[in-house]
Coordinates of N, CA, C and O in Angstrom, one line a residue:
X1 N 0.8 -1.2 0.0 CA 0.0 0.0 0.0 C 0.9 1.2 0.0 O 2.0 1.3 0.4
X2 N 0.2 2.1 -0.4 CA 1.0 3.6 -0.5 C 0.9 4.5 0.5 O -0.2 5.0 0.7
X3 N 1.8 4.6 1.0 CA 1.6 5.2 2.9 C 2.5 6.8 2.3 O 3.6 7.1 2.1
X4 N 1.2 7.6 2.1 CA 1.6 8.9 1.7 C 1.1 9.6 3.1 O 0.2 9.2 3.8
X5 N 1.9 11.0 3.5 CA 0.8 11.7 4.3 C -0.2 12.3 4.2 O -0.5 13.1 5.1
X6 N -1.2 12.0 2.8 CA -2.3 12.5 2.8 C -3.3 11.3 3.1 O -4.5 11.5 3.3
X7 N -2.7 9.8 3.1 CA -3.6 8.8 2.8 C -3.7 8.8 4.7 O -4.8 8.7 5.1
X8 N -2.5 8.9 5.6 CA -2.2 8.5 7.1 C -3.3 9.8 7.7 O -3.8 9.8 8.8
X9 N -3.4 10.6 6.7 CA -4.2 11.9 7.8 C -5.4 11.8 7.3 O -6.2 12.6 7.9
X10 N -6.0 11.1 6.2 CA -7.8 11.0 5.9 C -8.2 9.9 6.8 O -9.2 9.7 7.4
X11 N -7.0 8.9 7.0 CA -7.1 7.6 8.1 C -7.3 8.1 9.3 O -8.4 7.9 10.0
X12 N -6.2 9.0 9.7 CA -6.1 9.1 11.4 C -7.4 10.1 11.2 O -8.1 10.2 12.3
X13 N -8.0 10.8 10.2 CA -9.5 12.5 10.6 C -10.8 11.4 10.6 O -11.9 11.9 10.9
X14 N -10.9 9.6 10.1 CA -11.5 8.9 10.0 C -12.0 8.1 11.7 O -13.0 8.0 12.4
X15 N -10.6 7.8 11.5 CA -10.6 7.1 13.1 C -11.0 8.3 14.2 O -11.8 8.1 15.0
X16 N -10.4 9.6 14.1 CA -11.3 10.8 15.2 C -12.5 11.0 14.8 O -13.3 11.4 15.7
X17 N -13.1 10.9 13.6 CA -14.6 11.4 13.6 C -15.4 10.2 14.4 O -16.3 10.4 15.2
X18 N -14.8 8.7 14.0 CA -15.9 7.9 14.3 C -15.5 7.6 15.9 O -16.4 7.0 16.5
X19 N -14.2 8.1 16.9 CA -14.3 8.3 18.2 C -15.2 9.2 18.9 O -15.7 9.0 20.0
X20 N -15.4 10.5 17.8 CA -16.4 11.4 18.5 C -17.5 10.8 18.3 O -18.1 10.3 19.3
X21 N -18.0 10.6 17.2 CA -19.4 9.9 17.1 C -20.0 8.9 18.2 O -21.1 8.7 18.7
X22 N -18.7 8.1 18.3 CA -18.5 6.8 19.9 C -19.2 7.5 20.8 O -20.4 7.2 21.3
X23 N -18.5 8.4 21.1 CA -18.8 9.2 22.2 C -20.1 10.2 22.5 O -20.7 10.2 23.6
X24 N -20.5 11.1 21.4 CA -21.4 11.7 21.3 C -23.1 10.3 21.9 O -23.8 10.4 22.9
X25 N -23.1 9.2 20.9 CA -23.9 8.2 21.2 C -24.1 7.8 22.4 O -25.2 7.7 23.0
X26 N -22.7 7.5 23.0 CA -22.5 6.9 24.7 C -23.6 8.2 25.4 O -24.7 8.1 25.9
X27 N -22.6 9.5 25.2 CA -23.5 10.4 26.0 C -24.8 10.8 25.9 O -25.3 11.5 26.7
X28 N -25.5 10.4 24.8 CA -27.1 10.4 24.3 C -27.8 9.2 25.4 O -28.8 9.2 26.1
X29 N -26.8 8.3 25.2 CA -28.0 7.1 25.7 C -27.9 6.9 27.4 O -28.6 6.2 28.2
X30 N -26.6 7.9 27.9 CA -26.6 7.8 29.5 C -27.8 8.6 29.6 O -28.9 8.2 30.2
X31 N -27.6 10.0 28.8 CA -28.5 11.4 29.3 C -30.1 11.1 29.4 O -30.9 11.7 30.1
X32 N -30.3 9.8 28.2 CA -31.9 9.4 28.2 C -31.8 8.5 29.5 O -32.5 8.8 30.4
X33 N -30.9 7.4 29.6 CA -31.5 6.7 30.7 C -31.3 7.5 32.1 O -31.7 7.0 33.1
X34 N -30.8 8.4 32.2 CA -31.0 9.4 33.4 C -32.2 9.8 33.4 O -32.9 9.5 34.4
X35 N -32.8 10.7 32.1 CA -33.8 11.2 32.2 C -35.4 10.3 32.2 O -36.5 10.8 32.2
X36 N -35.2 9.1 32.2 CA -36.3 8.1 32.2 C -36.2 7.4 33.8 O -37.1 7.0 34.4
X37 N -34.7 7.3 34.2 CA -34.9 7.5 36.0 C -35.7 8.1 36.8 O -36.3 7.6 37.8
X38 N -35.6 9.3 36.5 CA -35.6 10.5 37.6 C -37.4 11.0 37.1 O -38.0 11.8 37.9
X39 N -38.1 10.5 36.0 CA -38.6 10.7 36.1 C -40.2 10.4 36.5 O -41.2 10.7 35.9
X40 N -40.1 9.5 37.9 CA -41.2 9.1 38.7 C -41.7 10.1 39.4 O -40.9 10.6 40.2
X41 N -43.2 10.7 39.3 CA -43.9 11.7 40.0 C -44.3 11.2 41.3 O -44.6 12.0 42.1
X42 N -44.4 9.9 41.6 CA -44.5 9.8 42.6 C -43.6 9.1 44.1 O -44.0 8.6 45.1
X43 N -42.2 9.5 43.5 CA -41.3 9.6 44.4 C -40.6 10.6 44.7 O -39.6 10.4 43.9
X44 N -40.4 11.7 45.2 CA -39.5 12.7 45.3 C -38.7 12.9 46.9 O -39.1 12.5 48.0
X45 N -37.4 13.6 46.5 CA -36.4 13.4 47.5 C -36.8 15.0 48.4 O -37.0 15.9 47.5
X46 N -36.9 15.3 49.4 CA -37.7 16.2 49.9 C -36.2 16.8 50.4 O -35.7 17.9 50.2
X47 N -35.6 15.8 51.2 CA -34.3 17.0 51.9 C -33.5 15.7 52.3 O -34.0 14.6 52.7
X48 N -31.9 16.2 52.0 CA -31.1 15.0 52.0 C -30.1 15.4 52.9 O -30.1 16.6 52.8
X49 N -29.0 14.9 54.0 CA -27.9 15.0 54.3 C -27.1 14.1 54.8 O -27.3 13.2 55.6
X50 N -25.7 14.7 54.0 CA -24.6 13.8 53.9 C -23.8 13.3 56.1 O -23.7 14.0 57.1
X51 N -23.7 12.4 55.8 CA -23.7 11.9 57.5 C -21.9 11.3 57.5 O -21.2 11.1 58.5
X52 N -21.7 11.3 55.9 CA -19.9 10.8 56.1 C -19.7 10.5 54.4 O -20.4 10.9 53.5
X53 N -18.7 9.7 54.3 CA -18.6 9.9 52.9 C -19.3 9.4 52.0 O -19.4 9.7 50.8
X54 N -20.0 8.4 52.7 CA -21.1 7.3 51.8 C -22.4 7.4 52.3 O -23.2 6.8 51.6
X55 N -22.7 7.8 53.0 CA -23.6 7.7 54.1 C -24.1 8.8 53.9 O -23.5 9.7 53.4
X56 N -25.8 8.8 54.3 CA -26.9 10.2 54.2 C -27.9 9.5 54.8 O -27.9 8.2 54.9
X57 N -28.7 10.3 55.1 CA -30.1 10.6 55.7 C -30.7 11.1 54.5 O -30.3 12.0 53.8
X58 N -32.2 10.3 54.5 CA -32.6 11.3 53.2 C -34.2 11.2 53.5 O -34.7 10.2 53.8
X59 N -35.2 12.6 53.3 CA -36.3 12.4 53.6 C -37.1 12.6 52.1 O -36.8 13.5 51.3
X60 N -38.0 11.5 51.9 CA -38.6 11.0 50.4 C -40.3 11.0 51.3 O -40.8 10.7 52.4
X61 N -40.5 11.5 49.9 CA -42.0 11.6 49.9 C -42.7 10.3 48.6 O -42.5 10.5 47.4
X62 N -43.2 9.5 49.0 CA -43.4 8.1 48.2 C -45.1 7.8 48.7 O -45.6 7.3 49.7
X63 N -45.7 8.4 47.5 CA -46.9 8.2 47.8 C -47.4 8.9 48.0 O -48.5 8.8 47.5
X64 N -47.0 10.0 48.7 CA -47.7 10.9 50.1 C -47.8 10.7 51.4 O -48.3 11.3 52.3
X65 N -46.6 9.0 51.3 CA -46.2 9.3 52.7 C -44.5 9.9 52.8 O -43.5 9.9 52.1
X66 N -44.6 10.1 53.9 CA -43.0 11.1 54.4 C -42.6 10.0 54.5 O -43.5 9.2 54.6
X67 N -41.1 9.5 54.4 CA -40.2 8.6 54.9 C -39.2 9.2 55.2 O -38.8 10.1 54.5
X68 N -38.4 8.8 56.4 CA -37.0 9.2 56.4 C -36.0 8.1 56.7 O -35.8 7.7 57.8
X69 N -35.2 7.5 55.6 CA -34.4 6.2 55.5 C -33.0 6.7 55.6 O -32.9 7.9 55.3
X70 N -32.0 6.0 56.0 CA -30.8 5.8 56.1 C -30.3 5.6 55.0 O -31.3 5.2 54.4
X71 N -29.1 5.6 54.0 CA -28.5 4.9 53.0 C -27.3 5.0 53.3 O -26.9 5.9 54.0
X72 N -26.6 3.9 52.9 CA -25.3 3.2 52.6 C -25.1 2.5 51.6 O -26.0 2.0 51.0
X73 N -23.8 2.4 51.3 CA -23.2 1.7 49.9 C -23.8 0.4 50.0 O -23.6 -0.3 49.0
X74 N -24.6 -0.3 51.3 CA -24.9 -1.8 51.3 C -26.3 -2.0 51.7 O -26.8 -3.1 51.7
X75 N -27.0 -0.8 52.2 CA -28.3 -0.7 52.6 C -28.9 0.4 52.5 O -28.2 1.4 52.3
X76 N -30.1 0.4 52.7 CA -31.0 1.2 52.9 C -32.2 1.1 53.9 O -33.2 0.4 53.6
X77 N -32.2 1.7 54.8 CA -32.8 1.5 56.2 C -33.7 2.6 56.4 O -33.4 3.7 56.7
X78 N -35.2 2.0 56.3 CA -36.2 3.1 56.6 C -36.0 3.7 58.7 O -36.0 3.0 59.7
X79 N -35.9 4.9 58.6 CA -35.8 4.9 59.8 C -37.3 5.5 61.0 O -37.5 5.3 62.2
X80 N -37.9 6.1 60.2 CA -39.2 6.6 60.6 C -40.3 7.3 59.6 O -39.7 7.5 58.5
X81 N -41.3 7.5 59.6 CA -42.3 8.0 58.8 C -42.9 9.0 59.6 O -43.6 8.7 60.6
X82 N -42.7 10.5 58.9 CA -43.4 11.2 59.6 C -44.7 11.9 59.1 O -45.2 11.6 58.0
X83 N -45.3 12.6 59.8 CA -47.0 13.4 59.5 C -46.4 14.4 57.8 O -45.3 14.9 57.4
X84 N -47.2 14.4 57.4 CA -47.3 15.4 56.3 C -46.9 17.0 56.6 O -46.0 17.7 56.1
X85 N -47.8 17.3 57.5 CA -47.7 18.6 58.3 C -46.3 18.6 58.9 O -46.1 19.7 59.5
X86 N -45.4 17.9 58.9 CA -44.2 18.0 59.6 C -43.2 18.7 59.0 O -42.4 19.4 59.6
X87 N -43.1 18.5 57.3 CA -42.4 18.7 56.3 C -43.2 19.5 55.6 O -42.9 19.6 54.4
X88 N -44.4 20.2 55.9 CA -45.0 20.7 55.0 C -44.4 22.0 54.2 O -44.8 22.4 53.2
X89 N -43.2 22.7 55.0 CA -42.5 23.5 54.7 C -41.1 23.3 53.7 O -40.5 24.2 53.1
X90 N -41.0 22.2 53.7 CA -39.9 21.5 52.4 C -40.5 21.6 50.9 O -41.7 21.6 50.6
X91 N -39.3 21.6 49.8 CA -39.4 21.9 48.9 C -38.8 20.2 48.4 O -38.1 19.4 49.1
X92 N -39.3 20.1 47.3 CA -38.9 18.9 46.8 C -37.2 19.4 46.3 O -37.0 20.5 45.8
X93 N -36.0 18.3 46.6 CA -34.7 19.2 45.9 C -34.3 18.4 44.7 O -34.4 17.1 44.7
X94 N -33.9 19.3 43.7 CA -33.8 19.1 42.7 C -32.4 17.9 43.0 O -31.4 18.0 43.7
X95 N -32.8 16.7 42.0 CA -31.4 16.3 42.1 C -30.4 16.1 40.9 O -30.8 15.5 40.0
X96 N -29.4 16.5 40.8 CA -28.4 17.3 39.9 C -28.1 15.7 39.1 O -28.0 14.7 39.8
X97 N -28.0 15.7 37.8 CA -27.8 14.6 37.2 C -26.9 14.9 35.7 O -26.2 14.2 35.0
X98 N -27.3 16.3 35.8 CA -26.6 16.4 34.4 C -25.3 16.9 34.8 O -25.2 17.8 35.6
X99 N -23.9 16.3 34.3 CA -23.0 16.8 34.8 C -22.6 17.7 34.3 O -21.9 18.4 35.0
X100 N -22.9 18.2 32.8 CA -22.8 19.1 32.1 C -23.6 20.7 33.2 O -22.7 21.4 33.5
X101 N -24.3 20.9 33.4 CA -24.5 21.7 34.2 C -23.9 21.8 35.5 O -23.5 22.9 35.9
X102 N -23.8 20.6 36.3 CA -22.9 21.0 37.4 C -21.1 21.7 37.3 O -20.7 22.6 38.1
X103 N -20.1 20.9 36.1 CA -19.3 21.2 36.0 C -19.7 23.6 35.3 O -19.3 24.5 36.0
X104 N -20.2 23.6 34.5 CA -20.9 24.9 34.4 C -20.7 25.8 35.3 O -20.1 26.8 35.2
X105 N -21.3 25.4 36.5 CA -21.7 26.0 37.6 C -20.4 26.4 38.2 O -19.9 27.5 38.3
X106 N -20.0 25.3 38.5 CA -18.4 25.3 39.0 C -17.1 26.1 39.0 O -16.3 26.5 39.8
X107 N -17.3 26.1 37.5 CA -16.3 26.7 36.6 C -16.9 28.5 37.0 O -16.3 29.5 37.2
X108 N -18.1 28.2 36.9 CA -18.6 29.5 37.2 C -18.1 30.3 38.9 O -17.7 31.5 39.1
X109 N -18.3 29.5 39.4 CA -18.0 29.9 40.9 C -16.3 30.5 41.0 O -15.7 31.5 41.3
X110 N -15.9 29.2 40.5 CA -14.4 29.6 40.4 C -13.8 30.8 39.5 O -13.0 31.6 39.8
X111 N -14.2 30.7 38.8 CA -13.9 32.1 37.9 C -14.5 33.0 38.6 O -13.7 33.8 39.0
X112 N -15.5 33.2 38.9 CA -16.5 34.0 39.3 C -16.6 34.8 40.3 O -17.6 35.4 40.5

């Protein structure tokens, strides 16, 4: 074969287009199965906090009832269920999935 450097650089702009394409795809099909997760109306995460590096308390509204469960990398442990009226001052919190916006933000802060 004739190994010219016009034939090595339509090869190597061949093999980069079809890497980005790789990639562009991958990131389509995480971004939908995120967005087909998250989107149950009848579970929402009401208020969460971090308790250590794996570990949270998190209070979910499932159903219309309050729950407040434990999580760990090995379990999940409902810990009590409270009245409606107890939380009725909570907002459902948004939970951040796109990382494209979080890195955004970031960059923003720090610059910023």
């Amino acid at each position: 074969m004739d190994s010219t450097v016009g034939g090595m650089l339509l090869f190597s702009f061949i093999w980069l287009a079809l890497a980005a394409a790789l990639i562009w795809v991958v990131a389509f099909l995480v971004k939908r199965d995120a967005a087909i997760r998250t989107s149950n109306p009848h579970v929402m995460i009401l208020a969460q906090q971090a308790l250590g590096p794996r570990e949270r308390v998190i209070v979910l509204n499932v159903l219309n009832r309050i729950l407040v469960v434990g999580h760990t990398p090995s379990q999940i442990t409902l810990i009590t269920e409270l009245d409606p009226e107890d939380v009725a001052n909570l907002k459902p919190q948004a939970t951040s999935v796109d990382f494209a916006n979080n890195l955004r933000q970031f960059v923003k802060r720090k610059l910023g």
